[in-house]
Amino acid sequence: GPDPDDVKAAIDILLGANAQAVVDGATLYALSGSGTAAATILYGGANRLVGGSADLSIKVGGAVAPSWNGSFNMNNPSGDSLVFDAGGVILRDGSLTGNQTAYSLQVGGASFDSSSLTAETVTGHLVGPGSSPTPITGVIGNYHFEHGAAAAVDGGFGADLK
């Protein structure tokens, strides 16, 4: 597969001093936008793919607490679906961390909600050239959810922000 470093370079992830300058900077960036999300759901010994939309918003700079939130809505023709909201903080290195704030998984006729989650991670990173006038052009990330031995979800998302 592709070298992760090559992929990161190609999408211009904001790193290091570039990210710190934006997050710590005097300019407030309150941006939002839409993109895509997809996930593989492991259930009953088989993988099922769902795809759909990601709607994200971020606030960084201007002395606000750097934060993000998103809504993700995926499904497939077989009736499987993953719908969740998530949010959290943006760190000085431009990375996003957070958790689901609303969650529903339908797979193979079974339903799961946040009460049965045994593990979860939602992470991401700001994307952009790191220079003015718009140092942030998007966000990219991934997520992982587990419901004990019953089901596991691995997925990713990306969105352009304006």
CSV table of C-alpha atoms in Angstrom, one decimal:
chain,number,residue,atom,x,y,z
A,1,GLY,CA,0.0,0.0,0.0
A,2,PRO,CA,1.0,3.7,-0.1
A,3,ASP,CA,3.5,5.0,2.4
A,4,PRO,CA,1.6,6.9,5.1
A,5,ASP,CA,4.3,9.6,5.0
A,6,ASP,CA,3.7,10.1,1.2
A,7,VAL,CA,-0.1,10.3,1.8
A,8,LYS,CA,0.4,12.9,4.5
A,9,ALA,CA,2.6,15.0,2.3
A,10,ALA,CA,0.1,14.7,-0.6
A,11,ILE,CA,-2.7,16.1,1.5
A,12,ASP,CA,-0.7,18.8,3.2
A,13,ILE,CA,-1.4,18.0,6.9
A,14,LEU,CA,-0.7,21.0,9.1
A,15,LEU,CA,2.2,20.0,11.3
A,16,GLY,CA,4.6,21.5,13.9
A,17,ALA,CA,5.2,25.2,13.9
A,18,ASN,CA,2.6,25.7,11.1
A,19,ALA,CA,-0.2,24.2,13.1
A,20,GLN,CA,0.9,25.9,16.3
A,21,ALA,CA,0.9,29.3,14.6
A,22,VAL,CA,-2.7,28.8,13.5
A,23,VAL,CA,-4.0,27.3,16.8
A,24,ASP,CA,-2.2,29.9,18.9
A,25,GLY,CA,-2.7,32.8,16.5
A,26,ALA,CA,-4.8,36.0,16.9
A,27,THR,CA,-7.1,35.1,14.0
A,28,LEU,CA,-10.2,33.1,14.8
A,29,TYR,CA,-11.0,30.5,12.2
A,30,ALA,CA,-14.5,29.2,12.6
A,31,LEU,CA,-14.9,26.9,9.6
A,32,SER,CA,-17.3,24.2,8.5
A,33,GLY,CA,-17.9,22.0,5.5
A,34,SER,CA,-19.0,18.6,4.2
A,35,GLY,CA,-17.2,15.6,2.9
A,36,THR,CA,-17.3,11.8,2.9
A,37,ALA,CA,-17.1,9.1,5.5
A,38,ALA,CA,-16.8,5.3,5.1
A,39,ALA,CA,-16.4,2.4,7.5
A,40,THR,CA,-15.9,-1.3,7.6
A,41,ILE,CA,-18.1,-3.1,10.1
A,42,LEU,CA,-17.0,-6.5,11.3
A,43,TYR,CA,-20.0,-8.5,12.4
A,44,GLY,CA,-20.9,-12.2,12.3
A,45,GLY,CA,-17.4,-13.0,11.0
A,46,ALA,CA,-17.9,-10.8,7.9
A,47,ASN,CA,-16.9,-7.3,6.9
A,48,ARG,CA,-19.7,-5.0,5.7
A,49,LEU,CA,-18.9,-1.6,4.1
A,50,VAL,CA,-21.0,1.5,4.7
A,51,GLY,CA,-20.4,4.9,3.2
A,52,GLY,CA,-21.9,8.4,3.3
A,53,SER,CA,-21.4,11.9,4.5
A,54,ALA,CA,-19.3,13.8,7.1
A,55,ASP,CA,-20.2,17.3,8.2
A,56,LEU,CA,-17.6,19.0,10.3
A,57,SER,CA,-16.9,22.3,12.0
A,58,ILE,CA,-13.9,23.7,13.8
A,59,LYS,CA,-12.9,26.7,15.9
A,60,VAL,CA,-9.2,27.6,16.4
A,61,GLY,CA,-7.2,30.7,17.0
A,62,GLY,CA,-8.4,34.1,18.4
A,63,ALA,CA,-7.9,32.9,22.0
A,64,VAL,CA,-10.8,30.4,21.9
A,65,ALA,CA,-10.5,26.9,23.2
A,66,PRO,CA,-9.7,25.0,20.0
A,67,SER,CA,-12.6,22.6,19.3
A,68,TRP,CA,-14.2,20.5,16.6
A,69,ASN,CA,-17.5,18.6,16.1
A,70,GLY,CA,-18.9,16.5,13.4
A,71,SER,CA,-21.9,14.5,12.2
A,72,PHE,CA,-21.4,11.3,10.3
A,73,ASN,CA,-24.1,9.3,8.4
A,74,MET,CA,-23.3,6.1,6.5
A,75,ASN,CA,-25.3,3.2,5.1
A,76,ASN,CA,-25.4,0.5,2.5
A,77,PRO,CA,-28.1,-1.1,0.3
A,78,SER,CA,-28.3,-4.1,2.7
A,79,GLY,CA,-29.8,-1.9,5.5
A,80,ASP,CA,-26.6,-1.5,7.6
A,81,SER,CA,-25.9,1.9,8.9
A,82,LEU,CA,-23.6,3.9,11.1
A,83,VAL,CA,-24.7,7.3,12.3
A,84,PHE,CA,-22.8,9.2,15.0
A,85,ASP,CA,-21.9,12.7,16.2
A,86,ALA,CA,-18.5,13.4,17.7
A,87,GLY,CA,-16.5,16.2,19.0
A,88,GLY,CA,-13.5,17.2,21.0
A,89,VAL,CA,-10.4,19.3,21.1
A,90,ILE,CA,-7.8,20.4,18.6
A,91,LEU,CA,-4.3,20.2,20.0
A,92,ARG,CA,-1.4,22.6,19.3
A,93,ASP,CA,0.1,20.2,16.7
A,94,GLY,CA,-3.1,20.4,14.7
A,95,SER,CA,-4.4,17.0,15.7
A,96,LEU,CA,-8.0,16.3,16.7
A,97,THR,CA,-9.1,14.0,19.5
A,98,GLY,CA,-12.6,13.3,20.7
A,99,ASN,CA,-15.4,10.9,21.4
A,100,GLN,CA,-18.8,10.1,20.0
A,101,THR,CA,-21.6,12.2,21.5
A,102,ALA,CA,-24.4,10.3,19.8
A,103,TYR,CA,-24.2,6.9,18.3
A,104,SER,CA,-26.2,4.3,16.4
A,105,LEU,CA,-25.0,1.2,14.6
A,106,GLN,CA,-27.4,-1.1,12.7
A,107,VAL,CA,-25.8,-4.2,11.2
A,108,GLY,CA,-27.2,-7.5,10.1
A,109,GLY,CA,-30.5,-6.7,11.8
A,110,ALA,CA,-28.9,-6.0,15.1
A,111,SER,CA,-28.9,-2.5,16.8
A,112,PHE,CA,-26.1,-1.1,18.9
A,113,ASP,CA,-25.9,2.2,20.7
A,114,SER,CA,-23.3,4.0,22.9
A,115,SER,CA,-24.3,2.0,26.0
A,116,SER,CA,-22.6,-1.1,24.6
A,117,LEU,CA,-19.4,0.5,23.4
A,118,THR,CA,-16.3,-1.2,25.0
A,119,ALA,CA,-13.8,0.9,23.1
A,120,GLU,CA,-13.8,4.1,21.0
A,121,THR,CA,-11.3,6.5,19.4
A,122,VAL,CA,-12.0,9.4,17.1
A,123,THR,CA,-8.9,11.2,15.8
A,124,GLY,CA,-8.0,13.5,13.0
A,125,HIS,CA,-5.8,16.3,11.7
A,126,LEU,CA,-6.2,19.8,10.2
A,127,VAL,CA,-5.3,20.0,6.5
A,128,GLY,CA,-4.0,23.1,4.7
A,129,PRO,CA,-1.1,25.0,3.3
A,130,GLY,CA,-0.4,26.6,6.7
A,131,SER,CA,-0.2,30.1,5.3
A,132,SER,CA,-2.6,33.0,5.0
A,133,PRO,CA,-5.1,34.0,4.0
A,134,THR,CA,-6.7,30.6,4.7
A,135,PRO,CA,-4.2,28.3,6.5
A,136,ILE,CA,-6.8,25.6,7.0
A,137,THR,CA,-8.6,24.0,4.1
A,138,GLY,CA,-10.0,20.8,5.6
A,139,VAL,CA,-9.8,18.0,8.1
A,140,ILE,CA,-9.1,14.3,7.8
A,141,GLY,CA,-9.5,11.6,10.3
A,142,ASN,CA,-10.4,8.1,11.4
A,143,TYR,CA,-12.4,6.3,14.1
A,144,HIS,CA,-12.7,2.9,15.7
A,145,PHE,CA,-15.6,1.5,17.8
A,146,GLU,CA,-16.0,-1.8,19.5
A,147,HIS,CA,-19.0,-3.6,21.0
A,148,GLY,CA,-17.2,-6.4,22.8
A,149,ALA,CA,-17.0,-9.4,20.6
A,150,ALA,CA,-20.2,-8.6,18.9
A,151,ALA,CA,-19.2,-5.9,16.4
A,152,ALA,CA,-16.2,-3.6,15.5
A,153,VAL,CA,-16.1,-0.5,13.3
A,154,ASP,CA,-13.1,1.0,11.6
A,155,GLY,CA,-13.5,4.0,9.3
A,156,GLY,CA,-12.3,7.3,8.0
A,157,PHE,CA,-13.5,10.7,7.0
A,158,GLY,CA,-12.4,13.8,5.2
A,159,ALA,CA,-14.0,17.2,4.6
A,160,ASP,CA,-13.2,20.5,2.9
A,161,LEU,CA,-13.7,23.5,5.3
A,162,LYS,CA,-14.6,27.1,4.5
